[in-house]
Short mmCIF file of C-alpha atoms and ligand atoms in Angstrom, two decimals:
data_model
loop_
_atom_site.label_atom_id
_atom_site.label_comp_id
_atom_site.label_asym_id
_atom_site.label_seq_id
_atom_site.Cartn_x
_atom_site.Cartn_y
_atom_site.Cartn_z
CA MET A 256 -4.13 -19.55 54.87
CA PHE A 257 -3.42 -16.11 53.54
CA ALA A 258 -0.06 -17.16 52.67
CA ASN A 259 -1.39 -20.02 50.61
CA ILE A 260 -3.59 -17.71 48.73
CA SER A 261 -0.83 -15.27 47.97
CA ILE A 262 1.20 -18.23 46.69
CA ILE A 263 -1.68 -19.32 44.48
CA LEU A 264 -2.21 -15.68 43.20
CA LEU A 265 1.49 -15.39 42.46
CA ALA A 266 1.47 -18.66 40.61
CA LEU A 267 -1.59 -17.64 38.51
CA PHE A 268 -0.05 -14.16 37.79
CA SER A 269 3.34 -15.80 36.76
CA THR A 270 1.53 -18.15 34.41
CA PHE A 271 -0.40 -15.15 33.04
CA LEU A 272 2.81 -13.27 32.45
CA LEU A 273 4.49 -16.25 30.73
CA GLN A 274 1.51 -16.82 28.46
CA ALA A 275 1.56 -13.15 27.48
CA LYS A 276 5.15 -13.49 26.63
CA VAL A 277 4.85 -16.64 24.57
CA GLN A 278 1.79 -14.93 22.86
CA ALA A 279 3.94 -11.98 22.09
CA LYS A 280 6.54 -14.16 20.44
CA GLU A 281 4.22 -16.20 18.42
CA GLN A 282 2.02 -13.22 17.27
CA THR A 283 5.14 -11.33 15.88
CA ALA A 284 6.78 -13.86 13.62
CA TYR A 285 4.58 -12.72 10.67
CA PHE A 286 2.47 -9.70 9.53
CA ASN A 287 -1.14 -10.47 10.21
CA PRO A 288 -2.98 -7.45 8.74
CA GLY A 289 -6.16 -6.47 10.59
CA LYS A 290 -5.39 -8.75 13.66
CA ILE A 291 -4.18 -7.91 17.15
CA TRP A 292 -0.56 -6.96 17.02
CA ARG A 293 1.27 -7.60 20.36
CA ASP A 294 4.31 -5.77 21.60
CA ASN A 295 7.08 -7.24 23.88
CA ASN A 296 4.73 -7.02 26.73
CA GLY A 297 1.91 -8.85 24.95
CA VAL A 298 -0.17 -5.68 24.66
CA HIS A 299 -1.84 -4.69 21.31
CA ILE A 300 0.43 -1.91 19.81
CA ASN A 301 -1.09 1.45 20.47
CA ALA A 302 0.34 3.78 17.60
CA HIS A 303 -2.48 4.77 15.32
CA GLY A 304 -2.23 7.07 12.35
CA GLY A 305 1.40 6.23 12.62
CA GLY A 306 4.64 6.63 10.70
CA VAL A 307 8.14 4.86 10.95
CA LEU A 308 11.45 6.39 11.21
CA HIS A 309 14.63 4.29 10.53
CA HIS A 310 17.75 5.41 12.26
CA LYS A 311 21.04 3.64 12.64
CA GLY A 312 19.69 0.05 12.23
CA GLN A 313 16.46 0.56 14.26
CA TYR A 314 12.99 1.33 13.32
CA TYR A 315 10.81 3.70 15.47
CA TRP A 316 6.97 3.36 14.99
CA PHE A 317 5.35 6.50 16.13
CA GLY A 318 1.54 6.91 16.47
CA GLU A 319 -1.51 8.19 18.29
CA HIS A 320 -1.93 6.67 21.79
CA LYS A 321 -5.75 5.84 22.02
CA ILE A 322 -7.71 5.07 24.92
CA GLU A 323 -10.90 2.99 25.20
CA GLY A 324 -14.10 4.24 23.93
CA LEU A 325 -15.18 7.51 22.08
CA GLU A 326 -12.97 9.56 24.10
CA GLY A 327 -10.06 7.58 22.71
CA ASN A 328 -10.26 9.67 19.55
CA LYS A 329 -8.89 12.67 21.60
CA ALA A 330 -5.43 12.89 22.99
CA HIS A 331 -5.34 11.83 26.49
CA VAL A 332 -1.82 10.58 26.74
CA GLY A 333 0.34 11.62 23.65
CA VAL A 334 2.36 10.01 20.94
CA HIS A 335 3.52 6.47 21.53
CA VAL A 336 6.70 5.07 20.28
CA TYR A 337 7.93 1.42 19.59
CA SER A 338 11.18 0.22 18.44
CA SER A 339 12.04 -2.76 16.35
CA ASP A 340 15.04 -4.12 14.28
CA ASN A 341 12.99 -6.48 12.29
CA LEU A 342 9.57 -4.83 11.70
CA THR A 343 7.62 -7.71 13.24
CA ASN A 344 8.73 -7.62 16.84
CA TRP A 345 8.13 -4.21 18.56
CA GLN A 346 9.34 -3.10 22.07
CA ASP A 347 7.24 -0.51 23.75
CA ALA A 348 9.59 2.52 24.07
CA GLY A 349 6.87 4.54 25.86
CA ILE A 350 5.29 7.97 25.21
CA ALA A 351 7.45 10.16 22.92
CA LEU A 352 5.47 13.29 23.24
CA LYS A 353 3.28 13.77 26.30
CA VAL A 354 0.07 15.76 26.32
CA SER A 355 0.37 18.92 28.52
CA SER A 356 -1.65 19.45 31.78
CA ASP A 357 -1.40 23.14 31.32
CA PRO A 358 -4.83 24.41 30.01
CA ARG A 359 -3.01 27.27 28.08
CA SER A 360 -0.95 24.77 26.07
CA ASP A 361 -1.95 23.84 22.60
CA ILE A 362 -1.33 20.31 23.17
CA VAL A 363 -3.31 20.03 26.60
CA LYS A 364 -4.90 16.69 27.39
CA GLY A 365 -8.24 16.70 25.45
CA SER A 366 -6.85 18.21 22.34
CA ILE A 367 -6.60 16.01 19.11
CA ILE A 368 -3.22 14.94 18.00
CA GLU A 369 -3.22 12.85 14.87
CA ARG A 370 -0.88 11.14 12.49
CA PRO A 371 2.34 12.17 14.07
CA LYS A 372 5.49 11.61 11.83
CA VAL A 373 9.13 11.92 12.86
CA ILE A 374 12.25 12.69 10.69
CA TYR A 375 15.73 13.08 11.54
CA ASN A 376 17.87 16.09 10.69
CA GLN A 377 21.54 15.33 9.72
CA LYS A 378 22.55 18.89 10.12
CA THR A 379 21.04 19.66 13.50
CA GLY A 380 21.32 16.03 14.86
CA LYS A 381 17.68 16.48 16.05
CA PHE A 382 14.68 14.40 15.73
CA VAL A 383 11.57 16.39 14.51
CA MET A 384 8.05 15.41 15.08
CA TRP A 385 5.27 17.01 13.00
CA PHE A 386 1.63 16.09 13.52
CA HIS A 387 -2.00 17.13 12.96
CA LEU A 388 -3.34 19.35 15.87
CA GLU A 389 -6.92 20.42 16.85
CA LEU A 390 -7.37 22.61 19.77
CA LYS A 391 -9.18 21.44 22.72
CA GLY A 392 -13.05 21.89 22.62
CA GLN A 393 -13.06 22.96 18.93
CA GLY A 394 -13.88 19.76 17.18
CA TYR A 395 -11.88 19.79 13.88
CA LYS A 396 -12.11 23.67 13.39
CA ALA A 397 -8.50 24.71 14.13
CA ALA A 398 -6.80 22.57 11.34
CA ARG A 399 -3.29 23.29 12.50
CA THR A 400 -0.06 21.45 12.42
CA GLY A 401 2.41 21.06 15.44
CA VAL A 402 6.01 20.49 15.66
CA ALA A 403 8.17 19.04 18.44
CA ILE A 404 11.84 18.25 18.86
CA ALA A 405 13.93 15.69 20.68
CA ASP A 406 17.63 14.60 21.00
CA LYS A 407 16.80 10.90 20.97
CA ALA A 408 14.61 9.10 18.70
CA THR A 409 12.34 7.82 21.40
CA GLY A 410 12.15 11.34 22.90
CA PRO A 411 10.93 12.97 25.09
CA TYR A 412 9.92 15.35 22.44
CA ARG A 413 9.51 19.16 23.37
CA PHE A 414 6.53 20.77 21.85
CA ILE A 415 7.55 23.91 20.08
CA LYS A 416 4.63 25.49 18.34
CA SER A 417 1.50 24.93 16.27
CA LEU A 418 0.48 27.02 13.19
CA ARG A 419 -1.22 27.19 9.95
CA PRO A 420 1.33 27.16 7.19
CA ASN A 421 2.49 29.51 4.41
CA ALA A 422 0.38 32.70 5.30
CA ASN A 423 0.60 35.58 2.67
CA THR A 424 2.44 33.39 0.31
CA TYR A 425 1.43 32.25 -3.04
CA PRO A 426 2.05 28.59 -4.17
CA LEU A 427 4.68 27.84 -6.95
CA ASN A 428 1.88 26.67 -9.21
CA ILE A 429 -0.62 29.25 -9.10
CA SER A 430 -1.66 30.81 -12.40
CA GLU A 431 -1.68 34.61 -13.20
CA ALA A 432 -5.43 34.44 -13.42
CA GLU A 433 -5.75 32.74 -10.07
CA LYS A 434 -3.48 35.24 -8.41
CA GLN A 435 -5.52 38.10 -9.77
CA ALA A 436 -8.67 36.25 -8.49
CA VAL A 437 -7.25 35.97 -4.96
CA ALA A 438 -6.43 39.69 -5.00
CA PHE A 439 -10.06 40.54 -5.86
CA LEU A 440 -11.25 38.19 -3.11
CA LEU A 441 -8.88 39.57 -0.60
CA GLN A 442 -10.31 43.06 -1.30
CA GLY A 443 -14.06 41.70 -1.01
CA THR A 444 -14.56 42.67 -4.74
CA LYS A 445 -16.81 40.95 -7.09
CA LEU A 446 -14.70 38.93 -9.58
CA PRO A 447 -14.99 39.97 -13.28
CA LYS A 448 -16.69 37.36 -15.53
CA THR A 449 -13.73 37.28 -17.83
CA LEU A 450 -11.65 36.25 -14.86
CA VAL A 451 -13.95 33.66 -13.53
CA SER A 452 -14.07 31.97 -16.95
CA LYS A 453 -10.18 31.36 -16.63
CA ILE A 454 -10.41 29.58 -13.27
CA GLU A 455 -11.04 25.94 -12.88
CA ASN A 456 -11.64 25.54 -9.19
CA LEU A 457 -13.14 28.62 -8.02
CA SER A 458 -14.80 27.20 -4.75
CA GLU A 459 -11.39 25.75 -3.59
CA LEU A 460 -9.67 29.20 -4.63
CA LYS A 461 -12.20 31.02 -2.44
CA ILE A 462 -11.40 28.86 0.59
CA TYR A 463 -7.65 29.30 -0.21
CA ALA A 464 -7.98 33.13 -0.41
CA ARG A 465 -10.18 33.10 2.87
CA ASP A 466 -6.97 31.53 4.65
CA PHE A 467 -4.40 33.53 2.79
CA ALA A 468 -3.63 35.99 5.63
CA GLY A 469 -4.01 33.61 8.52
CA GLY A 470 -2.20 30.67 7.00
CA GLN A 471 -3.56 27.61 5.25
CA MET A 472 -5.34 24.69 7.02
CA ALA A 473 -3.48 21.69 7.69
CA ARG A 474 -5.07 18.36 8.74
CA ASP A 475 -4.05 14.79 7.69
CA MET A 476 -0.47 14.96 7.13
CA THR A 477 3.02 13.23 6.50
CA VAL A 478 6.57 14.41 6.31
CA TYR A 479 9.24 13.24 3.95
CA VAL A 480 13.04 13.60 3.76
CA ASP A 481 14.19 13.67 0.07
CA LYS A 482 17.61 12.43 -1.21
CA ASP A 483 19.14 15.88 -1.03
CA GLY A 484 18.20 16.23 2.75
CA LYS A 485 15.30 18.61 1.98
CA ALA A 486 12.23 17.81 3.98
CA TYR A 487 8.47 18.39 2.84
CA GLN A 488 5.19 18.30 4.68
CA ILE A 489 2.29 16.94 2.83
CA TYR A 490 -1.15 17.97 4.24
CA SER A 491 -4.89 18.13 3.54
CA SER A 492 -5.73 21.71 3.18
CA GLU A 493 -8.53 23.98 2.01
CA GLU A 494 -11.33 22.17 4.08
CA ASN A 495 -9.56 18.99 2.93
CA ARG A 496 -10.28 19.77 -0.74
CA THR A 497 -6.85 20.21 -1.84
CA LEU A 498 -3.41 18.88 -0.74
CA HIS A 499 -0.42 20.99 -0.23
CA ILE A 500 3.25 20.00 -0.44
CA SER A 501 5.39 22.36 1.40
CA LEU A 502 9.13 22.67 1.75
CA LEU A 503 10.44 22.83 5.29
CA SER A 504 13.32 25.00 6.48
CA ASP A 505 16.74 23.36 6.76
CA ASP A 506 16.22 22.68 10.51
CA TYR A 507 12.83 21.09 9.58
CA LEU A 508 11.05 23.33 12.19
CA SER A 509 9.15 25.69 9.88
CA HIS A 510 7.68 26.25 6.58
CA THR A 511 9.51 28.14 3.88
CA GLY A 512 6.68 29.54 1.74
CA THR A 513 7.78 27.36 -1.18
CA TYR A 514 4.75 25.07 -1.78
CA ILE A 515 2.36 23.81 -4.21
CA ARG A 516 -1.43 23.04 -4.26
CA VAL A 517 -1.97 19.48 -5.63
CA HIS A 518 -5.25 18.69 -7.43
CA PRO A 519 -7.52 21.46 -6.15
CA SER A 520 -10.92 19.72 -5.32
CA GLY A 521 -9.23 16.30 -5.54
CA ARG A 522 -10.42 15.74 -1.96
CA ASN A 523 -7.31 13.73 -0.83
CA GLU A 524 -6.53 12.69 2.92
CA ALA A 525 -4.17 10.25 4.65
CA PRO A 526 -1.08 11.12 2.36
CA ALA A 527 1.93 8.91 2.37
CA ILE A 528 4.99 9.26 0.02
CA ALA A 529 7.46 6.69 -1.62
CA TYR A 530 10.46 7.01 -3.95
CA HIS A 531 11.16 4.33 -6.30
CA ASN A 532 13.29 4.27 -9.33
CA GLY A 533 13.29 7.87 -10.17
CA THR A 534 9.51 8.51 -9.37
CA TYR A 535 7.72 9.75 -6.31
CA TYR A 536 4.63 8.09 -5.54
CA LEU A 537 1.87 9.55 -3.26
CA LEU A 538 -0.66 7.30 -1.77
CA THR A 539 -3.82 8.95 -0.37
CA SER A 540 -7.69 8.22 0.60
CA GLY A 541 -10.78 10.20 -0.16
CA LEU A 542 -12.77 11.90 2.40
CA SER A 543 -15.09 9.81 4.61
CA GLY A 544 -13.97 10.41 8.27
CA TRP A 545 -13.31 6.96 9.99
CA ARG A 546 -14.96 5.05 7.37
CA PRO A 547 -13.02 3.46 4.63
CA ASN A 548 -13.14 4.64 0.92
CA PRO A 549 -11.05 3.73 -2.21
CA ALA A 550 -7.31 4.50 -2.14
CA ARG A 551 -5.74 6.75 -4.64
CA GLN A 552 -2.19 7.02 -5.97
CA TYR A 553 -0.37 9.73 -7.87
CA ALA A 554 3.16 9.88 -9.47
CA ALA A 555 5.56 12.67 -10.06
CA LYS A 556 9.26 13.07 -11.20
CA GLU A 557 9.72 16.02 -8.85
CA MET A 558 8.27 16.57 -5.46
CA MET A 559 7.14 19.83 -6.43
CA GLY A 560 5.00 18.08 -9.27
CA PRO A 561 3.16 17.92 -11.55
CA TRP A 562 1.44 15.08 -9.76
CA GLU A 563 -0.30 12.72 -12.29
CA LYS A 564 -3.22 10.67 -10.96
CA LEU A 565 -3.00 6.91 -11.54
CA ASN A 566 -5.28 3.95 -10.80
CA ASN A 567 -6.47 2.66 -7.27
CA PRO A 568 -3.33 0.63 -6.12
CA THR A 569 -5.23 -1.94 -4.07
CA ILE A 570 -6.08 -5.57 -5.25
CA GLY A 571 -7.84 -8.43 -3.55
CA VAL A 572 -10.36 -8.81 -0.82
CA ASN A 573 -9.93 -8.83 3.02
CA PRO A 574 -11.94 -11.93 4.22
CA GLN A 575 -12.28 -10.40 7.66
CA ASN A 576 -14.87 -7.87 6.39
CA ASP A 577 -15.15 -8.62 2.71
CA PHE A 578 -13.77 -5.21 1.79
CA GLY A 579 -11.75 -4.95 -1.34
CA PRO A 580 -10.31 -1.89 -3.25
CA GLU A 581 -13.66 -0.10 -2.96
CA LYS A 582 -12.97 0.16 0.64
CA THR A 583 -9.17 -0.32 0.87
CA PHE A 584 -9.61 -3.62 2.80
CA GLY A 585 -11.37 -1.65 5.59
CA GLY A 586 -8.36 0.53 6.00
CA GLN A 587 -6.99 4.24 5.44
CA SER A 588 -3.38 4.84 4.46
CA THR A 589 -0.93 6.43 6.92
CA PHE A 590 2.67 5.82 5.84
CA LEU A 591 4.97 4.06 3.25
CA LEU A 592 7.77 2.59 5.14
CA GLU A 593 10.97 2.03 3.29
CA ARG A 594 13.01 -0.96 4.33
CA GLN A 595 16.47 0.18 5.67
CA ASP A 596 18.10 -2.90 4.20
CA MET A 597 16.45 -2.65 0.70
CA PRO A 598 16.17 1.06 -0.36
CA GLY A 599 13.23 1.51 -2.74
CA GLN A 600 11.23 -1.30 -1.24
CA PHE A 601 8.11 -0.29 0.77
CA ILE A 602 5.43 -1.49 3.23
CA ALA A 603 2.13 0.37 2.99
CA MET A 604 0.69 1.00 6.47
CA PHE A 605 -3.11 1.62 6.86
CA ASP A 606 -5.25 2.00 9.84
CA MET A 607 -8.49 0.19 10.44
CA TRP A 608 -10.23 2.70 12.60
CA ARG A 609 -12.49 1.67 15.47
CA PRO A 610 -13.81 5.11 16.43
CA LYS A 611 -16.28 3.63 18.93
CA ASN A 612 -13.59 1.92 20.82
CA ALA A 613 -10.44 3.75 19.44
CA ILE A 614 -7.83 1.77 21.27
CA ASP A 615 -9.02 -1.45 19.28
CA GLY A 616 -8.03 0.10 15.99
CA ARG A 617 -6.01 -2.34 13.85
CA TYR A 618 -3.22 -2.12 11.47
CA ILE A 619 -2.95 -3.38 7.92
CA TRP A 620 0.62 -3.51 6.66
CA LEU A 621 1.22 -4.95 3.18
CA PRO A 622 4.16 -5.11 0.77
CA VAL A 623 4.23 -2.59 -2.08
CA GLU A 624 4.97 -3.95 -5.65
CA PHE A 625 5.87 -1.45 -8.36
CA VAL A 626 4.48 -2.49 -11.70
CA ASN A 627 4.78 -0.35 -14.86
CA GLY A 628 5.18 2.90 -12.98
CA THR A 629 2.46 2.33 -10.49
CA MET A 630 2.17 0.93 -6.94
CA ARG A 631 0.26 -2.10 -6.55
CA ILE A 632 -0.83 -3.34 -2.94
CA LYS A 633 -2.30 -6.92 -2.67
CA TRP A 634 -4.24 -8.17 0.21
CA ARG A 635 -2.34 -10.87 2.21
CA GLU A 636 -3.77 -12.62 5.16
CA LYS A 637 -0.51 -13.49 6.57
CA TRP A 638 3.01 -12.64 5.23
CA GLN A 639 6.79 -12.32 5.96
CA LEU A 640 9.53 -9.99 4.74
CA SER A 641 10.87 -12.84 2.48
CA VAL A 642 8.21 -11.74 -0.02
CA PHE A 643 10.59 -8.95 -1.15
CA GLU A 644 13.29 -11.40 -2.17
C1 GAL B 787 -10.18 10.88 8.78
C2 GAL B 787 -8.74 11.25 9.08
C3 GAL B 787 -8.38 10.89 10.38
C4 GAL B 787 -9.24 11.56 11.31
C5 GAL B 787 -10.75 11.30 11.08
C6 GAL B 787 -11.63 12.16 12.03
O1 GAL B 787 -10.68 11.39 7.54
O2 GAL B 787 -8.03 10.71 8.07
O3 GAL B 787 -6.99 11.05 10.71
O4 GAL B 787 -9.00 12.82 11.46
O5 GAL B 787 -10.97 11.58 9.83
O6 GAL B 787 -13.02 12.03 11.59
#
């Protein structure tokens, strides 16, 4: 009798496994924005706020591993990594950076680890992961960035440190008047009226000055390796009101103090970078937490600016929620993924957050078109890489 039951259970289990495998195969032939996206085990990919590294013919998708429910918005597991050679079929490659069980660690279980991005350093042969870190029990107050390192793309990554960047250093694009104002603010003296009239975004400059000695806030972020091997971190700073673009050291493990403030009071988050035909493009969102808002784009001839604001790049409507450009199809940008086999061609990656059940967050991946010096990202219900040809 028991033997019979075990045989039946075994048969049921094998059928289930087989179905999951078949489903995994079927689900991954196309990009299906907003839908469940199964990995090689038939499990919905768990890599939110992610970024993709390409290295030696493989793609590696890193992202926040979420768990069920509201708790899923905190780091209980770490940074998940998947690998692929075709961008639609992803193999689960495990947890690249694990949260720590040591309560003294900055990345202890229960901290917040968001928007992890990995770059490869040619000189050192190391993989470097940067992410947004919020210390356990402090909400979003800490506004720090963390860095970890590995010998292999999939890890394991070793956490090195967390910090607020560029303490006691002025950005490249600060004006003389702003510099004088910061000096007054640091001394706690009232600003002369003549100086105030020369400053465009005084409330942001006050936040900037407040954090001058301790280092600048760093929340939503990405990292980018330029043609010359120099790497930059782009992050929301100054209470998310101003983006900073900061040059990293040659080993990509620290900030150099060379940086710019981009559009003070512009309120940009969720930054992503692309380089196409001599122009750098920056894709961002506005600030409305997990809720979607209109995407923005900027262009520049140099990473260190100036960055010119362009139009909202999104076009069309996502029939799953009726959201168009006014809500970025229900998504928020996280990365611009360059095709390894087609340099200059990009897929825009967005997250559809589900904060009440974080693990159920969806992904919107769409091809980027470059039209008259702007990015254009059209909604597509189902598409294949052949759209690039
Ligand atoms: C969003 C941000 C996410 C996450 C969230 C928390 O604005 O882009 O990465 O930090 O806020 O509310």
